[in-house]
Coordinates of C-alpha atoms and ligand atoms in Angstrom, one line a residue:
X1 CA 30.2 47.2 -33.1
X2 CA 33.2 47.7 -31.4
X3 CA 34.1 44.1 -31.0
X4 CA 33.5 43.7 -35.1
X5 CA 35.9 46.7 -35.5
X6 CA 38.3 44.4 -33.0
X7 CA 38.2 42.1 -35.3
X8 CA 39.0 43.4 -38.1
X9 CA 41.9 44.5 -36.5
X10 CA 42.7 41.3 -35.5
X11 CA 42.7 39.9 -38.5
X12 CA 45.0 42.6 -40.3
X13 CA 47.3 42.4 -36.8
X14 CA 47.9 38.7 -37.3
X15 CA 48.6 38.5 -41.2
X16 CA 51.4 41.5 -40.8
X17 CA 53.3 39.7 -38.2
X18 CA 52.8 36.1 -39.4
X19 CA 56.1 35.4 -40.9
X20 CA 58.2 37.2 -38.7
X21 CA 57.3 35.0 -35.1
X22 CA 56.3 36.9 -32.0
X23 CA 57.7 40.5 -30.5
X24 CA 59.5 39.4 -27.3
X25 CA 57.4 41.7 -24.9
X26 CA 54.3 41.0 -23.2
X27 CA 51.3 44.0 -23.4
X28 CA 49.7 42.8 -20.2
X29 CA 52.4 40.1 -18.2
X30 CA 53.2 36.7 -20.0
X31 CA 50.9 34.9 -23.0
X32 CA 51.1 32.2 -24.0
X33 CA 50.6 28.4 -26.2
X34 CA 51.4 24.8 -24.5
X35 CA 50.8 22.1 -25.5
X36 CA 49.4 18.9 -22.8
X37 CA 51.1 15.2 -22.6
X38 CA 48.1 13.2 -21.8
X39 CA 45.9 11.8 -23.0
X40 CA 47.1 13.9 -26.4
X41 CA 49.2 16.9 -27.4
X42 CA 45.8 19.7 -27.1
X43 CA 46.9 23.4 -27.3
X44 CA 47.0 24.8 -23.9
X45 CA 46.4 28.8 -23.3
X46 CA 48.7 30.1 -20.3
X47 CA 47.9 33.8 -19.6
X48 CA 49.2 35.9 -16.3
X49 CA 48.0 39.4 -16.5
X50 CA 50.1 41.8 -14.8
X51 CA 48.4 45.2 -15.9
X52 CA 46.0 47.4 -14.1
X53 CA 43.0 46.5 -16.3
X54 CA 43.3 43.0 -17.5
X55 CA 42.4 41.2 -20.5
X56 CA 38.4 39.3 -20.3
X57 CA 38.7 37.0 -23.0
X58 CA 41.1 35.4 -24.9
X59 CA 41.1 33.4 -28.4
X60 CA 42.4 30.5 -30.2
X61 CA 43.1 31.2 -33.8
X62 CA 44.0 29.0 -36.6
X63 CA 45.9 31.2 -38.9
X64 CA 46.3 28.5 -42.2
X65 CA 47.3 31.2 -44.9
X66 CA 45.3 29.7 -47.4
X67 CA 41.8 30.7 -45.3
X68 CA 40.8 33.1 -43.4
X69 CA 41.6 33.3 -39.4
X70 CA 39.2 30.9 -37.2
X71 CA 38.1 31.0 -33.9
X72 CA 38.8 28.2 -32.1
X73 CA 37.8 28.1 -29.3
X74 CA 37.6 31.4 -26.5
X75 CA 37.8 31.0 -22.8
X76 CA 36.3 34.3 -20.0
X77 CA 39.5 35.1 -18.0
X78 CA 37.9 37.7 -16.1
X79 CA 39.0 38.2 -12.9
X80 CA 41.2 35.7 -13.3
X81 CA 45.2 37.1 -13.9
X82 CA 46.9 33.6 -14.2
X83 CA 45.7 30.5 -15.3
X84 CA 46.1 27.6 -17.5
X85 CA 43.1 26.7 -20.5
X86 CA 43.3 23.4 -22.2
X87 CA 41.3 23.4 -25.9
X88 CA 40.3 20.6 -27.7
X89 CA 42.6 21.3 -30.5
X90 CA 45.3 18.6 -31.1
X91 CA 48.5 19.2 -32.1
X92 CA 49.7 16.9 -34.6
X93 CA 52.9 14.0 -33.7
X94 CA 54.4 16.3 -37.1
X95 CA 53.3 19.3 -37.8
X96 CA 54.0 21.2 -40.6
X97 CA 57.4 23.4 -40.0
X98 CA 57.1 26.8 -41.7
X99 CA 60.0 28.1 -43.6
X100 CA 61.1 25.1 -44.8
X101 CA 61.9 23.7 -41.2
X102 CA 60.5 20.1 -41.9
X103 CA 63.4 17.7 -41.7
X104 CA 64.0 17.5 -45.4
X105 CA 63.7 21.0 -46.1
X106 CA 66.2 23.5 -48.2
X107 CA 67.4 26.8 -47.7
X108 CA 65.3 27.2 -44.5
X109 CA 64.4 30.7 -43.2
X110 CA 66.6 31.8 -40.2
X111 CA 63.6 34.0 -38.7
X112 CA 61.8 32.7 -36.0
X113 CA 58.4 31.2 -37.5
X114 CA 54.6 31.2 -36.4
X115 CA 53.0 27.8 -36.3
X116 CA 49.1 28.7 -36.9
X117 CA 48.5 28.8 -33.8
X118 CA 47.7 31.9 -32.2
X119 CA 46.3 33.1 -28.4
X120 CA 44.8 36.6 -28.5
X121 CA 43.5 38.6 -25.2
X122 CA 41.0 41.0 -25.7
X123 CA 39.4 43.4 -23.1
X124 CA 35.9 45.1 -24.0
X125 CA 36.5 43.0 -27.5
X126 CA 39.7 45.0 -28.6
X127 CA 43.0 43.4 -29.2
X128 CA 45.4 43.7 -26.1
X129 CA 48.5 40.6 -26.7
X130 CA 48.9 38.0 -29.4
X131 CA 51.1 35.2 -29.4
X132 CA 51.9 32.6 -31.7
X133 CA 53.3 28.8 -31.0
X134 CA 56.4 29.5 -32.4
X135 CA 59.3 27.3 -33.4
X136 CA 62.7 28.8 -32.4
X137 CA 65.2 26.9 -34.3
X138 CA 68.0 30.0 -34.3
X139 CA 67.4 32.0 -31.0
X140 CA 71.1 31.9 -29.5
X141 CA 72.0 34.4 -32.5
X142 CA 71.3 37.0 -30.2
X143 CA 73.3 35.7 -27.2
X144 CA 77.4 36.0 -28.4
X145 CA 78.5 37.7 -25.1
X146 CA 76.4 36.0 -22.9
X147 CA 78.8 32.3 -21.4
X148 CA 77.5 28.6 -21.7
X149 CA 77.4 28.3 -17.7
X150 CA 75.3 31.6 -17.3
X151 CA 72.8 31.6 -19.6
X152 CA 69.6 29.7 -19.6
X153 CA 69.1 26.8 -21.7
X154 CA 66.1 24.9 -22.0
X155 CA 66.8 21.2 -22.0
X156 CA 64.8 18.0 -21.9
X157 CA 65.3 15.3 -19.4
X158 CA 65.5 11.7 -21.2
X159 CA 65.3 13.1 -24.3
X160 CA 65.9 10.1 -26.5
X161 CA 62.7 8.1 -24.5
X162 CA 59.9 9.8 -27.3
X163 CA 59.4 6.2 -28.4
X164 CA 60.3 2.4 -27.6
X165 CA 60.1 -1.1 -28.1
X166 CA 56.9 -2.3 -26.5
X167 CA 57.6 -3.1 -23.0
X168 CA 56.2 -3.1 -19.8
X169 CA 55.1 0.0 -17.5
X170 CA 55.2 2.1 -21.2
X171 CA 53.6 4.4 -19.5
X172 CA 56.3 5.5 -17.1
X173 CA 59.1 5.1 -19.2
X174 CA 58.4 7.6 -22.2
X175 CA 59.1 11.0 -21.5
X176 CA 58.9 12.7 -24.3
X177 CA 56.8 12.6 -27.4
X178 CA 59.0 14.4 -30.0
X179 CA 62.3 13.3 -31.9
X180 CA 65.2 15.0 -31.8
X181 CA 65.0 17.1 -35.0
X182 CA 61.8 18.6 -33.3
X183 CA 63.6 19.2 -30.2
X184 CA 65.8 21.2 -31.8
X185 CA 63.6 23.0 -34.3
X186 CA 61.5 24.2 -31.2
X187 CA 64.4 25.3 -29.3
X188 CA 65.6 22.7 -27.1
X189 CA 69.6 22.7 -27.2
X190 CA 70.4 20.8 -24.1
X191 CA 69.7 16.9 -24.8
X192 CA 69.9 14.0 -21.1
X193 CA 71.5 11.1 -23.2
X194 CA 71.1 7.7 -21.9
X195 CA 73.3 4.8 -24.0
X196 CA 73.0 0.6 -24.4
X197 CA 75.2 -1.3 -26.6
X198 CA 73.1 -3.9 -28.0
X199 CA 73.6 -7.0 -30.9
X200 CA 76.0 -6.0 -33.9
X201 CA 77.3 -3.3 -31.4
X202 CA 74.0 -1.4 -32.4
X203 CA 73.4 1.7 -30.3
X204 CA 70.2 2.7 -28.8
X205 CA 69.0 5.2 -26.7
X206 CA 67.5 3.7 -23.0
X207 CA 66.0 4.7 -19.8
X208 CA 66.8 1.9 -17.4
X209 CA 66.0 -1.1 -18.5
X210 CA 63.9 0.0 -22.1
X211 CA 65.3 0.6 -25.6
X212 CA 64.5 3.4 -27.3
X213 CA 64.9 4.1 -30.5
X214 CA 68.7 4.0 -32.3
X215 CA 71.3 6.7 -31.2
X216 CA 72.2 7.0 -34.7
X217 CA 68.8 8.6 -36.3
X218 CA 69.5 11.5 -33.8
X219 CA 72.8 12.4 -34.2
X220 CA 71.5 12.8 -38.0
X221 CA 69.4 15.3 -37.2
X222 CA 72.0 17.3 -34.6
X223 CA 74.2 17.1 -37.5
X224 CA 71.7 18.5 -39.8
X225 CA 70.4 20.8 -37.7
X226 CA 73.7 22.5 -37.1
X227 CA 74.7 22.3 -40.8
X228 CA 71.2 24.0 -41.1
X229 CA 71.2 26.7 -38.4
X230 CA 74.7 28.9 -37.9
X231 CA 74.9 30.0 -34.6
X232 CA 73.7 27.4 -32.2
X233 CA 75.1 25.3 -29.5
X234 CA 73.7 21.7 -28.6
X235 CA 74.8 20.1 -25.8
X236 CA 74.7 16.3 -25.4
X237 CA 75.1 14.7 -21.7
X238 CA 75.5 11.8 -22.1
X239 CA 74.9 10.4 -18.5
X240 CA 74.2 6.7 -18.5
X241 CA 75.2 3.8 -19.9
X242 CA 72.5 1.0 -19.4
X243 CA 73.3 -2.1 -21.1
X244 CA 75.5 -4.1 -20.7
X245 CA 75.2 -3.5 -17.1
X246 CA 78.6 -3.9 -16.9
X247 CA 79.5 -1.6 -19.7
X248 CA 82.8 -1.9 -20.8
X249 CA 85.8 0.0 -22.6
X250 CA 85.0 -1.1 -25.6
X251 CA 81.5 -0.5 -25.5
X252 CA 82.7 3.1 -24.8
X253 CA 84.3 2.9 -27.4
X254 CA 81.3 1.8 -29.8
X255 CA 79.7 4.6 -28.5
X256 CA 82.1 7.6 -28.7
X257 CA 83.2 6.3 -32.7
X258 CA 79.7 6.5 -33.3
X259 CA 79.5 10.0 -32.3
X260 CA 82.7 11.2 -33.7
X261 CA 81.7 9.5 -37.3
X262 CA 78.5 11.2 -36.8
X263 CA 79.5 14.5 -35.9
X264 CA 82.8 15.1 -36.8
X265 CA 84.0 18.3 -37.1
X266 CA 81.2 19.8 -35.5
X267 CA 82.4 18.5 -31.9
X268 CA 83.3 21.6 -29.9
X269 CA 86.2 20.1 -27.5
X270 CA 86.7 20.8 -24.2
X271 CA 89.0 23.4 -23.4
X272 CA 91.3 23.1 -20.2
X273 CA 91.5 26.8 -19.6
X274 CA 88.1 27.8 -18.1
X275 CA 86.5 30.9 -17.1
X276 CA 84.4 30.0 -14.1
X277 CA 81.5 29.9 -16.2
X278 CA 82.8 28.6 -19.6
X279 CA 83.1 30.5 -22.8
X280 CA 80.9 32.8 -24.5
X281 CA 78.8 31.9 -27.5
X282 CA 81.0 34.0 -29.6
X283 CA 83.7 32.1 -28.6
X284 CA 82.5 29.2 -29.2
X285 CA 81.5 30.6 -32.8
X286 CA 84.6 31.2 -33.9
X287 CA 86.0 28.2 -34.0
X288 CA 83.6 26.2 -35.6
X289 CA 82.2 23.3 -33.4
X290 CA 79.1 23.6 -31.5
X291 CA 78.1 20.4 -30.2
X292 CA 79.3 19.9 -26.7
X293 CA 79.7 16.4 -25.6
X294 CA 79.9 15.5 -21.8
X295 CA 80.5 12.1 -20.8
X296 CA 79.7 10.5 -17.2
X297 CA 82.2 8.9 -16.6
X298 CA 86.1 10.6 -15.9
X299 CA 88.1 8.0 -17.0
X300 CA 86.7 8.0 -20.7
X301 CA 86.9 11.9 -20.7
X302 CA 90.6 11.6 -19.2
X303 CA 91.5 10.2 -22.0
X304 CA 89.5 12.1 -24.9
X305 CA 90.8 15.7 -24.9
X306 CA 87.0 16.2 -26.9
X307 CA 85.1 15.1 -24.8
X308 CA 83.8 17.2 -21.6
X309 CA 83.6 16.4 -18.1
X310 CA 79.7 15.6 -17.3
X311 CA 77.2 18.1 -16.5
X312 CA 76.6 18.8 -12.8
X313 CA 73.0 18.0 -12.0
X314 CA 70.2 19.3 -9.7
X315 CA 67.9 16.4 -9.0
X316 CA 65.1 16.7 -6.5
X317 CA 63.8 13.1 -6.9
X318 CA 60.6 13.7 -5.5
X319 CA 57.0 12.6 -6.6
X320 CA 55.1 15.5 -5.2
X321 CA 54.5 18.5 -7.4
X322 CA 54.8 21.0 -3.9
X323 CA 58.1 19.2 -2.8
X324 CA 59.7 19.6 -6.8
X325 CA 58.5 23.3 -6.2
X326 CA 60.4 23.9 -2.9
X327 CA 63.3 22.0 -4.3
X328 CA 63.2 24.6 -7.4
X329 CA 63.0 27.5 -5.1
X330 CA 66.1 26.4 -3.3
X331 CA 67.7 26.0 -6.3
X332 CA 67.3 28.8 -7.3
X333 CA 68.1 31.0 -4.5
X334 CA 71.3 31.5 -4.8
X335 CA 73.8 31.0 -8.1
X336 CA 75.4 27.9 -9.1
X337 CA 79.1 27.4 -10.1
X338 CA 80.0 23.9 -11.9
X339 CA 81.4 22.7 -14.8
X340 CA 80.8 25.4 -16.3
X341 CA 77.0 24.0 -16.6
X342 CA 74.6 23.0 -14.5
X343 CA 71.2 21.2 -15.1
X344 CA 68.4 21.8 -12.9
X345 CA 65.9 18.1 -13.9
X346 CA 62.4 19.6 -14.1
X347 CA 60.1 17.1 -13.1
X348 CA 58.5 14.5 -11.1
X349 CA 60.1 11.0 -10.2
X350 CA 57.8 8.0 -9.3
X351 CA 58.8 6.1 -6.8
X352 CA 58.3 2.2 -7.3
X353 CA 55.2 2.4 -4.6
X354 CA 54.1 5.0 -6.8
X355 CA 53.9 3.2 -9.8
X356 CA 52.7 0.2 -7.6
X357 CA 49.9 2.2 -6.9
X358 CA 48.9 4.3 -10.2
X359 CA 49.7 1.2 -12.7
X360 CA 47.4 3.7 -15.0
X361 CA 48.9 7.0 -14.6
X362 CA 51.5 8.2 -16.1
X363 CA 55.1 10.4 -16.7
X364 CA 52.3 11.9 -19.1
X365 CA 50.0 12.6 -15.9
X366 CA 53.2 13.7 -13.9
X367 CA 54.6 16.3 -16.2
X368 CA 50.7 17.4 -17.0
X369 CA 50.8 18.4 -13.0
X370 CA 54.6 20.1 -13.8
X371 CA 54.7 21.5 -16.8
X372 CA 51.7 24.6 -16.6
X373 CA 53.5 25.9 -13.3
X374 CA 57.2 26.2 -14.2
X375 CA 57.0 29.6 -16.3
X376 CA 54.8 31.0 -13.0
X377 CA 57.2 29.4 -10.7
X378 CA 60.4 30.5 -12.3
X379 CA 59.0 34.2 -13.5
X380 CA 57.8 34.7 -10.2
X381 CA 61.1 36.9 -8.5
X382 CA 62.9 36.1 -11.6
X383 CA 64.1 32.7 -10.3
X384 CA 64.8 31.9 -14.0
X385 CA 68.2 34.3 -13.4
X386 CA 69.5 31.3 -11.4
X387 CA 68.9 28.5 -13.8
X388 CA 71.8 27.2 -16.5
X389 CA 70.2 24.3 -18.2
X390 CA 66.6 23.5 -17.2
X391 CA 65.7 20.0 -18.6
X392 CA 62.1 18.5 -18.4
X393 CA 59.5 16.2 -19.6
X394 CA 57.1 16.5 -22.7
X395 CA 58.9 20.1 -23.1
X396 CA 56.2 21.4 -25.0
X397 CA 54.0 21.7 -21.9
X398 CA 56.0 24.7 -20.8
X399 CA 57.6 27.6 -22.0
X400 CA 61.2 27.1 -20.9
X401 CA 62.3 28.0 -24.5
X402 CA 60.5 31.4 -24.3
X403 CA 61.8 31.9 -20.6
X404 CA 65.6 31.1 -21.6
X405 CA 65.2 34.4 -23.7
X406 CA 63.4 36.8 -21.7
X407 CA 65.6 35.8 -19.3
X408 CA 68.8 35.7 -21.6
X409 CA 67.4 39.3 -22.7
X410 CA 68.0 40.5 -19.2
X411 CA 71.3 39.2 -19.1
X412 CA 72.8 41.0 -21.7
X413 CA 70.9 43.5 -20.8
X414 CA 72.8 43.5 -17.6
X415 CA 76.1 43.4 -19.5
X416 CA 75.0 46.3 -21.5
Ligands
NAG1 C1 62.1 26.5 -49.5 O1 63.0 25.8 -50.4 C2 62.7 25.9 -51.7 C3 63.7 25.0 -52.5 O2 65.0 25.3 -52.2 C4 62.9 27.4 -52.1 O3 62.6 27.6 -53.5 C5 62.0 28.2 -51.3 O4 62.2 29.6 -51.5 C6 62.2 28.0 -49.8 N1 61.1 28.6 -49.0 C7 61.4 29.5 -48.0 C8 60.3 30.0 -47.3 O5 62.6 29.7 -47.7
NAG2 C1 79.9 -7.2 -13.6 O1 81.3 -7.1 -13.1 C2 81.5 -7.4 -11.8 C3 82.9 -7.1 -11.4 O2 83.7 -7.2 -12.5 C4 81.0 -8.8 -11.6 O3 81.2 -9.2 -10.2 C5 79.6 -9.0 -11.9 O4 79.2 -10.3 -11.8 C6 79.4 -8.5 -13.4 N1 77.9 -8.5 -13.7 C7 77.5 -9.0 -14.8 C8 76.0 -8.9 -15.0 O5 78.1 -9.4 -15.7
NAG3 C1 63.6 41.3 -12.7 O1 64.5 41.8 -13.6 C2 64.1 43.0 -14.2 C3 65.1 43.4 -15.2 O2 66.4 43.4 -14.8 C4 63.9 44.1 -13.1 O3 63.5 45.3 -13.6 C5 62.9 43.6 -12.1 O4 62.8 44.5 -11.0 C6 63.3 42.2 -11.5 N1 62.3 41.7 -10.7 C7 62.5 41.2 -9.5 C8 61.3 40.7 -8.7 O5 63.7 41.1 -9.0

């Protein structure tokens, strides 16, 4: 009886808050949806009780408006305060954006927005948390007096490798399975940006050796996206510049026209004058441009007042997951000053005796062993405090985006 009455209350619970996306706080320590790399995008559950009676179950909801709420699927946590659950429910390659989010949308909501997805702990059958898979597509609103180099801001690493030509070892050069435009819509505001110049000066996005997919779709969508959403900042790093191996001026310059016709006025310039830790988000507000381009290479920048000196980057390049974790740890002892930002790469990096030997795993496989232990690694003594940018693979795997504001939260918080 008193797990129908939870129910019911369930039910009424989720279709009050649906629209409005989650309530930052946690009842019982963190909740909440993932979503796996390999071998497809299933919902992951990520719980880590913290309170002195714990949750014993949780829930997976589907929460279409047009039906009723379904369970899912339901997993017994008892006794156990953290863990990781992968269900058999696949996300789709597009899902439906809520608020008219989807690419070719109008007028699109600025709240934060529940996809119908929804974890749910329970103890005794009453409702303790509930969390929805959100996309965040305006959180730096909140964030005016908090500086570029010392807030968090989640990233991904590769970001334009979500889809290539067919080519060899495909399974170690992808690294992410979304586009830009969904990138962005679920939060990510730090984009790794690796260049070729190719036939009819056509511009693609690489890693190493592979084409991607052309450089010009996704400036589209930054461009849209920040016509779209007010207040936030993207950053674009671009870091290498893969083909022609010997790249040249005026393949720099292919490049850099392609941006500027691209993004125009929204280019936020570098500024010479520096605080230690860049400007504030307000700042940068008020005079118009919020997409930050760094560029690899000092000569070019020398000579573009726009463009900004390249990011400073923390890369472990290491293949095993308890190495990456002590290199995180380090990194995150103690604070980093750069240029103003810093980027701290997120994952795993197979070696060529690596790949030699797993010819069927992986970056999927790699970021699968990653991805559920970053929000319990960087929670953990908030380590998060000490992390700028935070850029890793198949981003939807963890819940940087969710950290960067908690984390964020107690920042301004601290200013407060
Ligand atoms: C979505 O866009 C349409 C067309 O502009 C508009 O009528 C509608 O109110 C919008 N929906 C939301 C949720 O903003
Ligand atoms: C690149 O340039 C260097 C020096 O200018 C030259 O020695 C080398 O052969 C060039 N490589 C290719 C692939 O063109
Ligand atoms: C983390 O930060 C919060 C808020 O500032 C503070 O209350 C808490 O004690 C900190 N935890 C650790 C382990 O430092």
């Amino acid at each position: 009886m008193s797990f129908l009455f939870g129910l019911v209350f369930v039910v009424t619970f989720i279709v009050s808050t649906k629209c409005i996306g989650n309530n930052r706080g946690y009842a019982c320590g963190p909740l909440y949806i993932t979503v796996s790399a390999s071998p497809k995008s299933y919902v992951v559950l990520n719980w880590h009780f913290t309170c002195p009676d714990p949750p014993d179950t949780l829930f997976l909801l589907l929460t279409d408006s047009k039906t009723y709420e379904q369970i899912q699927d339901s997993v017994d946590v008892k006794n156990r305060r953290r863990g990781t659950y992968k269900t058999q429910y696949v996300l789709s390659r597009e899902p439906d954006f809520p608020g008219n989010w989807s690419e070719n949308g109008q007028n699109p909501d600025l709240d934060a927005q529940c996809l119908p997805l929804v974890v749910e702990s329970l103890r005794n059958g009453n409702l303790v948390d509930s969390k929805c898979l959100e996309i965040q597509p305006t959180w730096m609103s909140k964030y005016g007096k908090l500086r570029l180099g010392s807030m968090m801001i989640p990233g991904t690493h590769n970001s334009g490798s979500w889809r290539g030509q067919p080519f060899l070892l495909k399974n170690y050069i992808l690294c992410q399975d979304r586009n830009w435009w969904q990138q962005l819509v679920f939060g990510i505001r730090y984009f790794d940006v690796r260049v070729g110049v190719y036939d009819n000066d056509e511009v693609y996005l690489t890693h190493g050796v592979a084409r991607c997919t052309p450089l010009d779709d996704e400036l589209d969508h930054v461009a849209n996206f920040l016509r779209k959403s007010p207040k936030e900042v993207v950053v674009l790093d671009f870091h290498a510049f893969n083909n022609p191996v010997n790249f040249t001026i005026s393949n720099h310059k292919i490049v850099l026209d392609l941006v500027r016709k691209k993004l125009g006025n929204f280019i936020y310039p570098r500024h010479e004058m520096h605080y230690d830790e860049g400007p504030t988000l307000d700042e940068v507000w008020s005079t118009g441009g919020r997409v930050i381009i760094s560029y690899n290479r000092r000569h070019i920048v020398n000579e573009n007042h726009w463009l900004w000196y390249e990011v400073s980057r923390d890369w472990g390049n290491v293949i095993h997951v308890d190495k990456l974790q002590r290199y995180i740890y380090e990194k995150t002892s103690r604070k980093h000053y750069g240029n103003p930002m810093t980027v701290l790469m997120a994952e795993l990096t197979p070696t060529k005796l690596y790949v030699f030997l797993h010819p069927t795993s992986s970056l999927k496989n790699l970021a699968d062993d990653v991805n559920p232990n970053l929000g319990f690694w960087l929670r953990d003594h908030n380590r998060s405090d000490n992390v700028n940018i935070i850029a890793t693979d198949f981003f939807l795997g963890n819940d940087m985006i969710n950290l960067a504001q908690e984390t964020n939260d107690r920042k301004l918080f601290r200013l407060s």
